[in-house]
mmCIF file of C-alpha atoms and ligand atoms in Angstrom:
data_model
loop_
_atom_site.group_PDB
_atom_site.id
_atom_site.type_symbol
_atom_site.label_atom_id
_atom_site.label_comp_id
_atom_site.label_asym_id
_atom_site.label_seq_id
_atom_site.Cartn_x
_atom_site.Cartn_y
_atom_site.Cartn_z
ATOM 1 C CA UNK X 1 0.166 -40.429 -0.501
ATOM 2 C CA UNK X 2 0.386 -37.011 1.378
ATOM 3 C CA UNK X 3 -2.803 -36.397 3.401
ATOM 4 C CA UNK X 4 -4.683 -34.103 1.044
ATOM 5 C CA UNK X 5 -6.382 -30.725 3.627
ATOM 6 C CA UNK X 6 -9.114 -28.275 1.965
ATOM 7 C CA UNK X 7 -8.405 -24.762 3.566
ATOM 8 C CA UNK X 8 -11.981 -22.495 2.752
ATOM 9 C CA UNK X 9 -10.491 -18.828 2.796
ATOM 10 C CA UNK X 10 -7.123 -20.206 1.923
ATOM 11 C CA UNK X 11 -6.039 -17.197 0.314
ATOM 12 C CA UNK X 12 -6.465 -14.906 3.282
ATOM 13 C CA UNK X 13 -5.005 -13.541 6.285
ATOM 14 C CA UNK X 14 -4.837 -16.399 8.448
ATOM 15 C CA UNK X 15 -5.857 -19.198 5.690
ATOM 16 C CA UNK X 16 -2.740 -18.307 3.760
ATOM 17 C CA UNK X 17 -0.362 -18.485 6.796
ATOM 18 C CA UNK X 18 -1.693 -21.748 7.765
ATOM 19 C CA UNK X 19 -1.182 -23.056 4.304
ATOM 20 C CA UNK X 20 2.628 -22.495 4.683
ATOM 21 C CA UNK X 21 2.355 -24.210 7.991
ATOM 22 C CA UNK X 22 0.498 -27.434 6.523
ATOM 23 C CA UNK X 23 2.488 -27.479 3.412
ATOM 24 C CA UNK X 24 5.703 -27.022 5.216
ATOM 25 C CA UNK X 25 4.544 -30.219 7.535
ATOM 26 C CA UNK X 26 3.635 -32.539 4.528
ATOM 27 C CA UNK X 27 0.171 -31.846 3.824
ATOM 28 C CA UNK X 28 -1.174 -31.218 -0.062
ATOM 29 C CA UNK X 29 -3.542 -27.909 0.160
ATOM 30 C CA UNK X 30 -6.402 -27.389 -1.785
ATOM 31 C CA UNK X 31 -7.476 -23.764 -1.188
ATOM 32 C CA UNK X 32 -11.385 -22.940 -2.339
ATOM 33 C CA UNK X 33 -11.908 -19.440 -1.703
ATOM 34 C CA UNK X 34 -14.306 -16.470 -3.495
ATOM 35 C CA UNK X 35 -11.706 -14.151 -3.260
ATOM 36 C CA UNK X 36 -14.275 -11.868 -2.083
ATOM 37 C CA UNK X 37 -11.929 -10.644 0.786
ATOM 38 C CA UNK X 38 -8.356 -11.439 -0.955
ATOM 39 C CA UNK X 39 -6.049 -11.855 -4.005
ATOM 40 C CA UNK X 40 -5.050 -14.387 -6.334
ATOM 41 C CA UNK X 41 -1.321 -12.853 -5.606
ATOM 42 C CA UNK X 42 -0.906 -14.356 -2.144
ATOM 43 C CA UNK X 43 -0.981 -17.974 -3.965
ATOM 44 C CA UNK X 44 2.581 -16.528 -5.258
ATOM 45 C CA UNK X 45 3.064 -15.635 -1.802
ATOM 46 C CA UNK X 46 2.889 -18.956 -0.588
ATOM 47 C CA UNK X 47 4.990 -20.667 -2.362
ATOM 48 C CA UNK X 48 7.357 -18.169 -2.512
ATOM 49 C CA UNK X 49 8.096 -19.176 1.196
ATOM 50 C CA UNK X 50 7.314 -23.262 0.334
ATOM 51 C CA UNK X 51 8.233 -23.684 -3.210
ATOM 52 C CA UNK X 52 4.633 -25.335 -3.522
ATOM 53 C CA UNK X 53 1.754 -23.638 -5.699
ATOM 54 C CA UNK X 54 -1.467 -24.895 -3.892
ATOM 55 C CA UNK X 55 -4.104 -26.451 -5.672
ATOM 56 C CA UNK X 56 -6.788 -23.611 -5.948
ATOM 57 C CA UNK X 57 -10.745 -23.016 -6.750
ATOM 58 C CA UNK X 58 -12.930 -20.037 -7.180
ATOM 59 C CA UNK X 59 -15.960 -20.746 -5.850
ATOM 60 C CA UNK X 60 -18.230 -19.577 -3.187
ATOM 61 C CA UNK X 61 -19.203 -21.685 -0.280
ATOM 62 C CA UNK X 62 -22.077 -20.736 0.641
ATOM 63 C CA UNK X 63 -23.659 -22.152 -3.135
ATOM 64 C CA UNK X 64 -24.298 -25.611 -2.491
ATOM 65 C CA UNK X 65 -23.835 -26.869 -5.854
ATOM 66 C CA UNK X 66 -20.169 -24.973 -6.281
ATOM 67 C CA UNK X 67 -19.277 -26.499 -2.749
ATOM 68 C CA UNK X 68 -20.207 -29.490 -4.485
ATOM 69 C CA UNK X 69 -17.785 -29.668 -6.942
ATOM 70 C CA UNK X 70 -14.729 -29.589 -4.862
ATOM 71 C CA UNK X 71 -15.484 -32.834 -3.301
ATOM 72 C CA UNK X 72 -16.415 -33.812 -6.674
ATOM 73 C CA UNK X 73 -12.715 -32.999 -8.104
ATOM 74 C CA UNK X 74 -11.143 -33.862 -4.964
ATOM 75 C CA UNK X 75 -12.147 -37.067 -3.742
ATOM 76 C CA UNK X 76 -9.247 -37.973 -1.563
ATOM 77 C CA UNK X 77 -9.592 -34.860 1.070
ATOM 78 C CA UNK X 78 -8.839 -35.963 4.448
ATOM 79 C CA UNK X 79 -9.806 -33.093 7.050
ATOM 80 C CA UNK X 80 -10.905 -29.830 6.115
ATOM 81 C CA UNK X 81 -10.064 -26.172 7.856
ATOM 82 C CA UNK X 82 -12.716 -23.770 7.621
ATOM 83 C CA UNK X 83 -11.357 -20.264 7.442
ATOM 84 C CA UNK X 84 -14.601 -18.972 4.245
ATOM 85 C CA UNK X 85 -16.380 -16.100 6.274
ATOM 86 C CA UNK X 86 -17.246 -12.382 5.805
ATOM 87 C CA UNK X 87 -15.728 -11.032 9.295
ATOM 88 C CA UNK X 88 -15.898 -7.078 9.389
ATOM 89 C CA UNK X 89 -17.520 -6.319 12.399
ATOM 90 C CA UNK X 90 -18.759 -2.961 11.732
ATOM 91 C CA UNK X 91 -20.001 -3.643 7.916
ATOM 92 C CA UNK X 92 -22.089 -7.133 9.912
ATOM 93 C CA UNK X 93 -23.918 -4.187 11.836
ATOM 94 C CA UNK X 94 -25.208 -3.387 8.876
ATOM 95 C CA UNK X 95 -25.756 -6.197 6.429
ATOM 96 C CA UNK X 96 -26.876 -8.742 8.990
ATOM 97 C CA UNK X 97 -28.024 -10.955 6.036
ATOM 98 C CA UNK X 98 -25.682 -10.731 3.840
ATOM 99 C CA UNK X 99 -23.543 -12.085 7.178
ATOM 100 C CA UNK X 100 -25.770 -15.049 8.113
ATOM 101 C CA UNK X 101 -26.339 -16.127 4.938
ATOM 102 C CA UNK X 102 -22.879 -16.263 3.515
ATOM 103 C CA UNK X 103 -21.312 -17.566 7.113
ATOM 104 C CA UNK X 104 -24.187 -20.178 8.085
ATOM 105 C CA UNK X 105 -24.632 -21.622 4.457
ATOM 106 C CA UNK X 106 -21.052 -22.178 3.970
ATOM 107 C CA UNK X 107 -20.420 -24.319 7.189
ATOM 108 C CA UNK X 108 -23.661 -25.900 6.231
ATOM 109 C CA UNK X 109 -22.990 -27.086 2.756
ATOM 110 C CA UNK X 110 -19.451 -27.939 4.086
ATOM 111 C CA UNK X 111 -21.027 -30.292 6.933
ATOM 112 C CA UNK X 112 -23.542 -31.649 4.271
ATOM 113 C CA UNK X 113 -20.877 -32.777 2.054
ATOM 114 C CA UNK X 114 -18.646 -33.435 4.522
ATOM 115 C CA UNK X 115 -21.210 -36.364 5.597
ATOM 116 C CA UNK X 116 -22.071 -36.687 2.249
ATOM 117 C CA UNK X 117 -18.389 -38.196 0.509
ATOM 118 C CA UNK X 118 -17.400 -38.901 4.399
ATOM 119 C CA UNK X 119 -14.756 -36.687 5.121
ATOM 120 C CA UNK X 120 -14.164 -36.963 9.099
ATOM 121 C CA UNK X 121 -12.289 -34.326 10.175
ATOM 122 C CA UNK X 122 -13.076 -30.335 10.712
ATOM 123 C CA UNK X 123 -11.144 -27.286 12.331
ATOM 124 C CA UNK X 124 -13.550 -24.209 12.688
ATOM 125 C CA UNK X 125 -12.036 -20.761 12.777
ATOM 126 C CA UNK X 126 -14.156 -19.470 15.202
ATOM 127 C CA UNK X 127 -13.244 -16.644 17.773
ATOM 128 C CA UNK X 128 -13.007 -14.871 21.635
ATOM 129 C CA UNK X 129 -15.735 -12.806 20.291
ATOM 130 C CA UNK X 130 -18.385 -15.328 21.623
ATOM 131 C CA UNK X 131 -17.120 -14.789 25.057
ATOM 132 C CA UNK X 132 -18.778 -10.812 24.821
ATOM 133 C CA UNK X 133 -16.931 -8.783 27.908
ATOM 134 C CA UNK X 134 -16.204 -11.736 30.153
ATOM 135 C CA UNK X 135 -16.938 -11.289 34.040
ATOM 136 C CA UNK X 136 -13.813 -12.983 35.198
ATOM 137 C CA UNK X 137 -10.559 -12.530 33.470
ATOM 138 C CA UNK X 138 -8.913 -14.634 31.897
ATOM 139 C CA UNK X 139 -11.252 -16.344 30.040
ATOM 140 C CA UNK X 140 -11.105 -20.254 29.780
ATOM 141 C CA UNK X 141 -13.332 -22.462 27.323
ATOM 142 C CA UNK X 142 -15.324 -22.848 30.172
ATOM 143 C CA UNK X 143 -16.421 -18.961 30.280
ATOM 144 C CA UNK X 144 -19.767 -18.369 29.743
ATOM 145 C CA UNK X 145 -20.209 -17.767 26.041
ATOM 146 C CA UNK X 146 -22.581 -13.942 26.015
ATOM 147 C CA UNK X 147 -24.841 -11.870 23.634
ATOM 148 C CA UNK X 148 -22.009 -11.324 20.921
ATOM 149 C CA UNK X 149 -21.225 -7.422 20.432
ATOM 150 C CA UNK X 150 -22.258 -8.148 16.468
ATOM 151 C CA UNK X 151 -23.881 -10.230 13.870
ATOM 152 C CA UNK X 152 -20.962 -11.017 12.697
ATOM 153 C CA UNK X 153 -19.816 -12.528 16.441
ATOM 154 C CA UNK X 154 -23.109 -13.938 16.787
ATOM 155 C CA UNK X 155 -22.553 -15.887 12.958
ATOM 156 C CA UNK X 156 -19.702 -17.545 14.823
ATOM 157 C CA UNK X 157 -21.494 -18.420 18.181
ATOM 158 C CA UNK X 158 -24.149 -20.271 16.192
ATOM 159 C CA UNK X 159 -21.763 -21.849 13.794
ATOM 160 C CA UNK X 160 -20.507 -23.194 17.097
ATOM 161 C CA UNK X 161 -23.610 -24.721 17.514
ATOM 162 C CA UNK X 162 -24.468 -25.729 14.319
ATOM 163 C CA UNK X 163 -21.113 -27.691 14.406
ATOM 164 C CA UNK X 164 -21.759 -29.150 18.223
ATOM 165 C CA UNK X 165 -25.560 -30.277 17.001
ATOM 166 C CA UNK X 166 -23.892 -31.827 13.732
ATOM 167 C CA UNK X 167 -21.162 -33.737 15.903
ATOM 168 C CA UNK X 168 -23.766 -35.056 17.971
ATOM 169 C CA UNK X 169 -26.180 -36.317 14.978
ATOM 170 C CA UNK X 170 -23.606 -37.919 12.917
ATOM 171 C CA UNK X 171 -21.024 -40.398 13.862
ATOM 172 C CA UNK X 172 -18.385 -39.566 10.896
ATOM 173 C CA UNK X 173 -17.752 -35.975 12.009
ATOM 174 C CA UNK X 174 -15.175 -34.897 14.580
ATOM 175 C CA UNK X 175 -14.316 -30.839 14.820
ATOM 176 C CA UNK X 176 -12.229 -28.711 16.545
ATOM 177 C CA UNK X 177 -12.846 -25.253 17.200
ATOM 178 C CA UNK X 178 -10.164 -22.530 17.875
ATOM 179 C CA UNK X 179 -10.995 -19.465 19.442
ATOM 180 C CA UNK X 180 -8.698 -16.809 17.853
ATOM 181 C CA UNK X 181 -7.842 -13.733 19.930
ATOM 182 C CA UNK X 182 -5.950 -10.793 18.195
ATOM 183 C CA UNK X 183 -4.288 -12.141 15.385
ATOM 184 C CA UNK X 184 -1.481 -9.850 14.356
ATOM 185 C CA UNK X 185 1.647 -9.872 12.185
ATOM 186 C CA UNK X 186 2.794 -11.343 9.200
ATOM 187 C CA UNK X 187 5.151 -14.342 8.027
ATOM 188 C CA UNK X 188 8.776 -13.243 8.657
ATOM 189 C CA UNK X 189 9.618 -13.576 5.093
ATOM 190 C CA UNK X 190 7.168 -11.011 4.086
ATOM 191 C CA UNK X 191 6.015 -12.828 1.100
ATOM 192 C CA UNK X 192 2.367 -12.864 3.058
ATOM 193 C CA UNK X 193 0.116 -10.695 5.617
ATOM 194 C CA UNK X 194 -2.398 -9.031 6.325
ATOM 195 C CA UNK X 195 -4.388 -7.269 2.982
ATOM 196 C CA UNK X 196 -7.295 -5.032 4.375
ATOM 197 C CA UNK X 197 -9.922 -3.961 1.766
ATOM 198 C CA UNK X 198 -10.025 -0.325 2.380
ATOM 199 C CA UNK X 199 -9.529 1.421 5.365
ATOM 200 C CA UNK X 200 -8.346 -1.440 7.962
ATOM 201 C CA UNK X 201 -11.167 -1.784 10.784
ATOM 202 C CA UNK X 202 -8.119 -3.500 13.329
ATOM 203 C CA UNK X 203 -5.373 -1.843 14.851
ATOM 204 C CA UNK X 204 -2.443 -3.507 13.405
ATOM 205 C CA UNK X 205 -3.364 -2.556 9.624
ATOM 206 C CA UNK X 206 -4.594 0.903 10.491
ATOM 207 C CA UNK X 207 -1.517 1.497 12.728
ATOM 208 C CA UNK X 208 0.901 0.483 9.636
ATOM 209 C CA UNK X 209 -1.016 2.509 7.344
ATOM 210 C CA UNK X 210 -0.591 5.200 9.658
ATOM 211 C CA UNK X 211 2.739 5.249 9.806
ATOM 212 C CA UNK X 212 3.815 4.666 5.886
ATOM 213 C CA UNK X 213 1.459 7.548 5.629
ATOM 214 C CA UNK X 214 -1.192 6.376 3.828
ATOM 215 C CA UNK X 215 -3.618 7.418 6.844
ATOM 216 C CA UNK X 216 -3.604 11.231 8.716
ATOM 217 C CA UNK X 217 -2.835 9.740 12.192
ATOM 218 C CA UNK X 218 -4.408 7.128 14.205
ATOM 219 C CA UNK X 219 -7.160 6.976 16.132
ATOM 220 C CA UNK X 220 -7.172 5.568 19.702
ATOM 221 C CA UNK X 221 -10.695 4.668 20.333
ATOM 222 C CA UNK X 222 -11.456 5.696 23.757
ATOM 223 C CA UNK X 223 -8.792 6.255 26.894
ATOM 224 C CA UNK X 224 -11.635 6.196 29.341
ATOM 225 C CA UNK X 225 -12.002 2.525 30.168
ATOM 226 C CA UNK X 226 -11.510 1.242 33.863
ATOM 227 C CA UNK X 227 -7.898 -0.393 32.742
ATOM 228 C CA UNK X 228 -4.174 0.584 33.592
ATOM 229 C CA UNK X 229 -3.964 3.010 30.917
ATOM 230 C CA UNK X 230 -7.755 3.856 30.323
ATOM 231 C CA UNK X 231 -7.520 1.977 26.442
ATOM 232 C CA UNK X 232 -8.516 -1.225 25.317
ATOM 233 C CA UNK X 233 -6.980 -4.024 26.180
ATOM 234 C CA UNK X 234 -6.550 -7.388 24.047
ATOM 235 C CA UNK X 235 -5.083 -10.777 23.746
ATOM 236 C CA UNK X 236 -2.498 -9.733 19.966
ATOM 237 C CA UNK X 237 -1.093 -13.700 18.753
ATOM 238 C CA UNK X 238 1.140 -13.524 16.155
ATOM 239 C CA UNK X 239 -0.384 -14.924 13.154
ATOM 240 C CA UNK X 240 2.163 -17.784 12.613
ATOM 241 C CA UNK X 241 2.097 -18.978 16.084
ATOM 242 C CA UNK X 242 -2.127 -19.266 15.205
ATOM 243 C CA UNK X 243 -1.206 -21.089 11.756
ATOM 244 C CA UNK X 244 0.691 -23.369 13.366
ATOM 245 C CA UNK X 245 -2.289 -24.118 16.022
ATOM 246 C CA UNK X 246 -4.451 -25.775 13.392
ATOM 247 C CA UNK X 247 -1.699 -27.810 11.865
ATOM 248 C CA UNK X 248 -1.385 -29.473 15.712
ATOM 249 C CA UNK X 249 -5.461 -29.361 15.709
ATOM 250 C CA UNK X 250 -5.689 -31.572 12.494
ATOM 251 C CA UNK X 251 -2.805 -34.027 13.617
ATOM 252 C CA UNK X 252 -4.985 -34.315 16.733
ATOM 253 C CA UNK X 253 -8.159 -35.200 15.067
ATOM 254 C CA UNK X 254 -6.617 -38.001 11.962
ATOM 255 C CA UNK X 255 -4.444 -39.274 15.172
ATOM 256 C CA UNK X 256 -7.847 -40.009 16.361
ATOM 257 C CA UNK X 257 -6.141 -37.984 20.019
ATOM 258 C CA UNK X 258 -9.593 -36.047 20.747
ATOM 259 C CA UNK X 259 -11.089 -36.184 24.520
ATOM 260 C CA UNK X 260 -14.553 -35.460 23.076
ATOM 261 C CA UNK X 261 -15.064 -35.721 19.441
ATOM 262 C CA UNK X 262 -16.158 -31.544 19.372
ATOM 263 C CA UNK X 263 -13.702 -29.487 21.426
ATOM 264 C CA UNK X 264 -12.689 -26.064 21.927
ATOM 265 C CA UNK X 265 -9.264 -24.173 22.480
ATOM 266 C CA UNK X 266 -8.475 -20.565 23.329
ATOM 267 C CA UNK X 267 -5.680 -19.466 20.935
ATOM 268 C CA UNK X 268 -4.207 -16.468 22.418
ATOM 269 C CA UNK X 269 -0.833 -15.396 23.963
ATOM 270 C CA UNK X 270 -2.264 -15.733 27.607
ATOM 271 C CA UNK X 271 -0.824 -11.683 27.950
ATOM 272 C CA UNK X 272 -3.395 -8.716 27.772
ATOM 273 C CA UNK X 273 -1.936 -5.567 26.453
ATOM 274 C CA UNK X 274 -3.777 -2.384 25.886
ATOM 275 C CA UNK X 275 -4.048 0.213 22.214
ATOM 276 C CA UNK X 276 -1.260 2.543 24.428
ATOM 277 C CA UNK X 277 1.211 -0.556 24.982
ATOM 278 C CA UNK X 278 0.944 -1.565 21.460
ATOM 279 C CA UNK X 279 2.040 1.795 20.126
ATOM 280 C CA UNK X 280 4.995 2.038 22.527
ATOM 281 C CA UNK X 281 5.682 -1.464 21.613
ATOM 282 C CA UNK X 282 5.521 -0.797 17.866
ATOM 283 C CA UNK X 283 7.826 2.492 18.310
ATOM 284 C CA UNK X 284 9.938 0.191 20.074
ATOM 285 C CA UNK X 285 10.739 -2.566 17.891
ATOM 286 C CA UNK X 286 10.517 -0.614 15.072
ATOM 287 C CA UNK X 287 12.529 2.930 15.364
ATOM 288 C CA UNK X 288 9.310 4.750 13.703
ATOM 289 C CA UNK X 289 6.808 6.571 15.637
ATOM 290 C CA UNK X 290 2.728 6.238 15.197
ATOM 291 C CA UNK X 291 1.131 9.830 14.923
ATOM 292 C CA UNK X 292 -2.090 9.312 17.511
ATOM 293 C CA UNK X 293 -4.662 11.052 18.930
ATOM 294 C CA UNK X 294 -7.235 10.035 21.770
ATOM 295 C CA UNK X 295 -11.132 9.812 20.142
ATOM 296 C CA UNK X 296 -14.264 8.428 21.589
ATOM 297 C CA UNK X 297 -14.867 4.777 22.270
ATOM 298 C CA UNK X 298 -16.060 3.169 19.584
ATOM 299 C CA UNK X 299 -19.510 1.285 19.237
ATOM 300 C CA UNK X 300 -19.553 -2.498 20.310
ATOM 301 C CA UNK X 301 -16.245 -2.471 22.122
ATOM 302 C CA UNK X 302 -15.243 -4.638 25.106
ATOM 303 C CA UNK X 303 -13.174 -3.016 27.582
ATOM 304 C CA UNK X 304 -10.400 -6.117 28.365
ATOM 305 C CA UNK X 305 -10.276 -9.767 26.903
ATOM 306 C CA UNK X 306 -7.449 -11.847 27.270
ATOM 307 C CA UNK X 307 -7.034 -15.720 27.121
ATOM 308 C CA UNK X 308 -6.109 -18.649 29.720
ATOM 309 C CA UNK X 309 -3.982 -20.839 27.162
ATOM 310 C CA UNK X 310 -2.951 -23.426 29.770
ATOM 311 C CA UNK X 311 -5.719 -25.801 28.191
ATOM 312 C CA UNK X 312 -4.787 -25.334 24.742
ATOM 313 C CA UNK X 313 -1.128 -25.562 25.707
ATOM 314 C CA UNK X 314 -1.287 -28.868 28.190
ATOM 315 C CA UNK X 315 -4.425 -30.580 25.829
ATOM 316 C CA UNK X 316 -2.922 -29.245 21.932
ATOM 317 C CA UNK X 317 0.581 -29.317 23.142
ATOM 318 C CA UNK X 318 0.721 -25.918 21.684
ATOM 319 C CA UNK X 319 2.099 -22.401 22.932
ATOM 320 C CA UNK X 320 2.097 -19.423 21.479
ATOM 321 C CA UNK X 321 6.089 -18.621 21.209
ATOM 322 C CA UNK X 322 7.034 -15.129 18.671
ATOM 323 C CA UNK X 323 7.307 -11.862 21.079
ATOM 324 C CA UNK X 324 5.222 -8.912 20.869
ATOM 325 C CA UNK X 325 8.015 -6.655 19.172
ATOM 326 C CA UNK X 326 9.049 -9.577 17.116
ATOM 327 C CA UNK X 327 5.064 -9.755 16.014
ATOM 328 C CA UNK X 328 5.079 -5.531 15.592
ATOM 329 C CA UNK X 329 8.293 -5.658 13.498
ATOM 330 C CA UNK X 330 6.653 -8.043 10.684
ATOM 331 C CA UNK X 331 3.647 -6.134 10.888
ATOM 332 C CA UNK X 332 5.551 -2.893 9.740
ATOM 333 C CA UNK X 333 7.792 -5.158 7.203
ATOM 334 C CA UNK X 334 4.868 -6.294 5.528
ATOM 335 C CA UNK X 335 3.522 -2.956 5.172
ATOM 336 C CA UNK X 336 6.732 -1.324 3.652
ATOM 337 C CA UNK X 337 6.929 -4.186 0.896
ATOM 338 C CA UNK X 338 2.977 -3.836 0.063
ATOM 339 C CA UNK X 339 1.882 -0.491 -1.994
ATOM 340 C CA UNK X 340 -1.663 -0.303 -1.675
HETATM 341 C C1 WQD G 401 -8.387 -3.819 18.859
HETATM 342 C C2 WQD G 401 -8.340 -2.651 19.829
HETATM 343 C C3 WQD G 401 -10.058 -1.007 19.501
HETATM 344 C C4 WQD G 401 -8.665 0.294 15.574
HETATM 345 C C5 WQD G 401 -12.018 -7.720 16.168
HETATM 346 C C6 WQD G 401 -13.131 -8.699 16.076
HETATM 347 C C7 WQD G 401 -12.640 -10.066 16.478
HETATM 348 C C8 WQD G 401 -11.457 -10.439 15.623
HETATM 349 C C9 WQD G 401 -10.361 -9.407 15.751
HETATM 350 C C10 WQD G 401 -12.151 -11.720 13.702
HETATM 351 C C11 WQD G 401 -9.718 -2.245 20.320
HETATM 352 C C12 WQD G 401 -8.678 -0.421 19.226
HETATM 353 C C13 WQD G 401 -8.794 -0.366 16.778
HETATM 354 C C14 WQD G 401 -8.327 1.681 15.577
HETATM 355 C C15 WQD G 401 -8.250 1.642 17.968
HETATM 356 N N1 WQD G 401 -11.837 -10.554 14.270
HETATM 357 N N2 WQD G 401 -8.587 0.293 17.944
HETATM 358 N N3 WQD G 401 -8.127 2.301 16.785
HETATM 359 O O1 WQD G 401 -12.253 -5.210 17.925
HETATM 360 O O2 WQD G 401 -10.610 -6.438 19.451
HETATM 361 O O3 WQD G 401 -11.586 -7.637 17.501
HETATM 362 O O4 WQD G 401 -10.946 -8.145 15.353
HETATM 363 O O5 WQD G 401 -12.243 -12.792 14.220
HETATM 364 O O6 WQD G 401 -13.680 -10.984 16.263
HETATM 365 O O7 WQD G 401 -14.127 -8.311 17.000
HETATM 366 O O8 WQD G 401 -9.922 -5.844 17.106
HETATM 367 O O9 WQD G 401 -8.135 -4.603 15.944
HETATM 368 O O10 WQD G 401 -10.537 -3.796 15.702
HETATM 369 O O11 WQD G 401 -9.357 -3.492 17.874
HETATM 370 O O12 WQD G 401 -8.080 2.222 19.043
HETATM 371 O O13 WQD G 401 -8.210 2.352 14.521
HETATM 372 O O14 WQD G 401 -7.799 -1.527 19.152
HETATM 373 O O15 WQD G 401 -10.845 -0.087 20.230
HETATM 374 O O16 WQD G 401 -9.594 -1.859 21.663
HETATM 375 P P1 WQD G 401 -11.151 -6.197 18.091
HETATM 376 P P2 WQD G 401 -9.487 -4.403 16.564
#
């Protein structure tokens, strides 16, 4: 009998990717997702690249008696990956309840019934934004957690918690949490990636955009920070190499391999680049050039974040492996085979 996984927010960004990495290592999906921030399509998408339609439901999380019923239907779920979240930054800054609500209920039903038809096993998608602008770089899991830039960062520092406090109450829970950096790219084939609803807060999206020519030009938030190059600079994994994280992250926890039954990895390349590098970078690996000009900063911004990934890759046995062009070049596939 395979081992049966529920991915929440299965059919997006990263959900979707890891899908094709669990499916493709012997694991039955069942995606439940509100399709709030996604599209029915990308189920095509995925098995497209596997051959294998995952088992689906519409419902929203965060409703405790639609959570309900997929433990209802699906009594044989083995470990769960929780991807279900509202993550815009800049829209949190302004619907702080619609953010806490939706992001705290949903882990909360999920732990509830979790306990509830015993269900052991948990991966949290949670991310470097609970770090804030870290004193020391690179950041470890040991680094300080700060004041998170946004409601939506702060949803995932206390979800941290929430899941820490749960672990600690009740014996039949065990969780992982991953602490995402950039996550950029799409799967090689092209048959999934990255599906902004309307104009693309990240880089990646608005970059591609740019250069198709749905967008003007591109703005470069800010070339006055004390860094190399006076931009940004961030920790881009490609979104595979991240999918395939949580596939080694749920082997660990129904291999019963934890150190401490709640832990926490870094999932990042280990390499900082800044907004300048990535459009030279992106020129380079793709032939095209991004139309640019230097703005302002923008609001909430951290100047430089990048990961120590020695823990994640001596403890998870994991490494982050596609290259930076390699990661740029899907990107810009993706975006000539979507029209928008
Ligand atoms: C990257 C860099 C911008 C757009 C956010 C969330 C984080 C995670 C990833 C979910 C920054 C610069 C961007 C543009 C630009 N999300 N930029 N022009 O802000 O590092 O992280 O997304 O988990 O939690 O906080 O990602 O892609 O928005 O920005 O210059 O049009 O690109 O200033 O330096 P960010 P980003």
């Amino acid at each position: 009998m395979k081992k049966q996984v529920l991915v929440t927010g299965g059919t997006g960004y990263i959900g979707s990717h890891t899908v094709v990495e669990l499916q493709t290592n012997g694991y039955e999906v069942i995606i439940a997702d509100n399709l709030s921030n996604s599209r029915i399509e990308v189920l095509e998408g995925i098995k497209n690249i596997t051959g294998i339609e995952p088992l689906f439901e519409k419902l929203d999380l965060s409703i405790p008696c639609e959570a309900r019923k997929i433990f209802e239907k699906y009594p044989n779920i083995n470990s769960i990956i929780h991807f279900a979240a509202s993550k815009a930054v800049g829209e949190s800054v302004g619907e702080p309840l619609k953010y806490y609500a939706n992001n705290l209920n949903s882990l909360i039903n999920i732990l509830s019934l979790m306990r509830e038809f015993n269900v052991q096993n948990i991966v949290f998608s949670s991310s470097c934004t609970v770090y804030g602008q870290p004193e020391k770089l690179p950041v470890t899991e040991q680094t300080e957690r700060q004041e998170a830039e946004s409601p939506y960062g702060n949803t995932k520092t206390i979800c941290e918690d929430i899941i820490r406090d749960s672990v600690k109450a009740y014996d039949g829970i065990n969780a992982i949490a991953l602490r995402y950096f950039n996550p950029i790219g799409s799967h090689p084939t092209a048959y999934i990636g990255e599906l902004p609803n309307g104009v693309p807060n990240n880089l990646i999206p608005f970059l591609t955009q740019t250069v198709i020519g749905m967008r003007e030009k591109l703005s470069v938030f800010g070339d006055d920070y004390p860094t190399k190059d006076g931009s940004c600079i961030r920790d881009y994994i490609n979104v595979v190499d991240l999918a395939k994280a949580h596939v080694v992250s749920i082997e660990r926890l129904i291999e019963n391999k934890q150190k401490s039954r709640c832990e926490y990895f870094n999932i990042g390349t280990g390499e900082g680049y800044s907004v300048l590098e990535i459009i030279n970078s992106f020129e380079k690996a793709t032939g095209e050039k991004v139309p640019y000009e230097i703005t302002g900063r923008r609001e909430g911004d951290i100047t430089e974040i990048y990961a120590d990934t020695s823990y994640a890759n001596e403890e998870l046995g994991w490494k982050a492996e596609k290259s930076l062009e390699d990661t740029l070049a899907s990107a810009w596939e993706w975006q000539k085979r979507i029209v928008n």
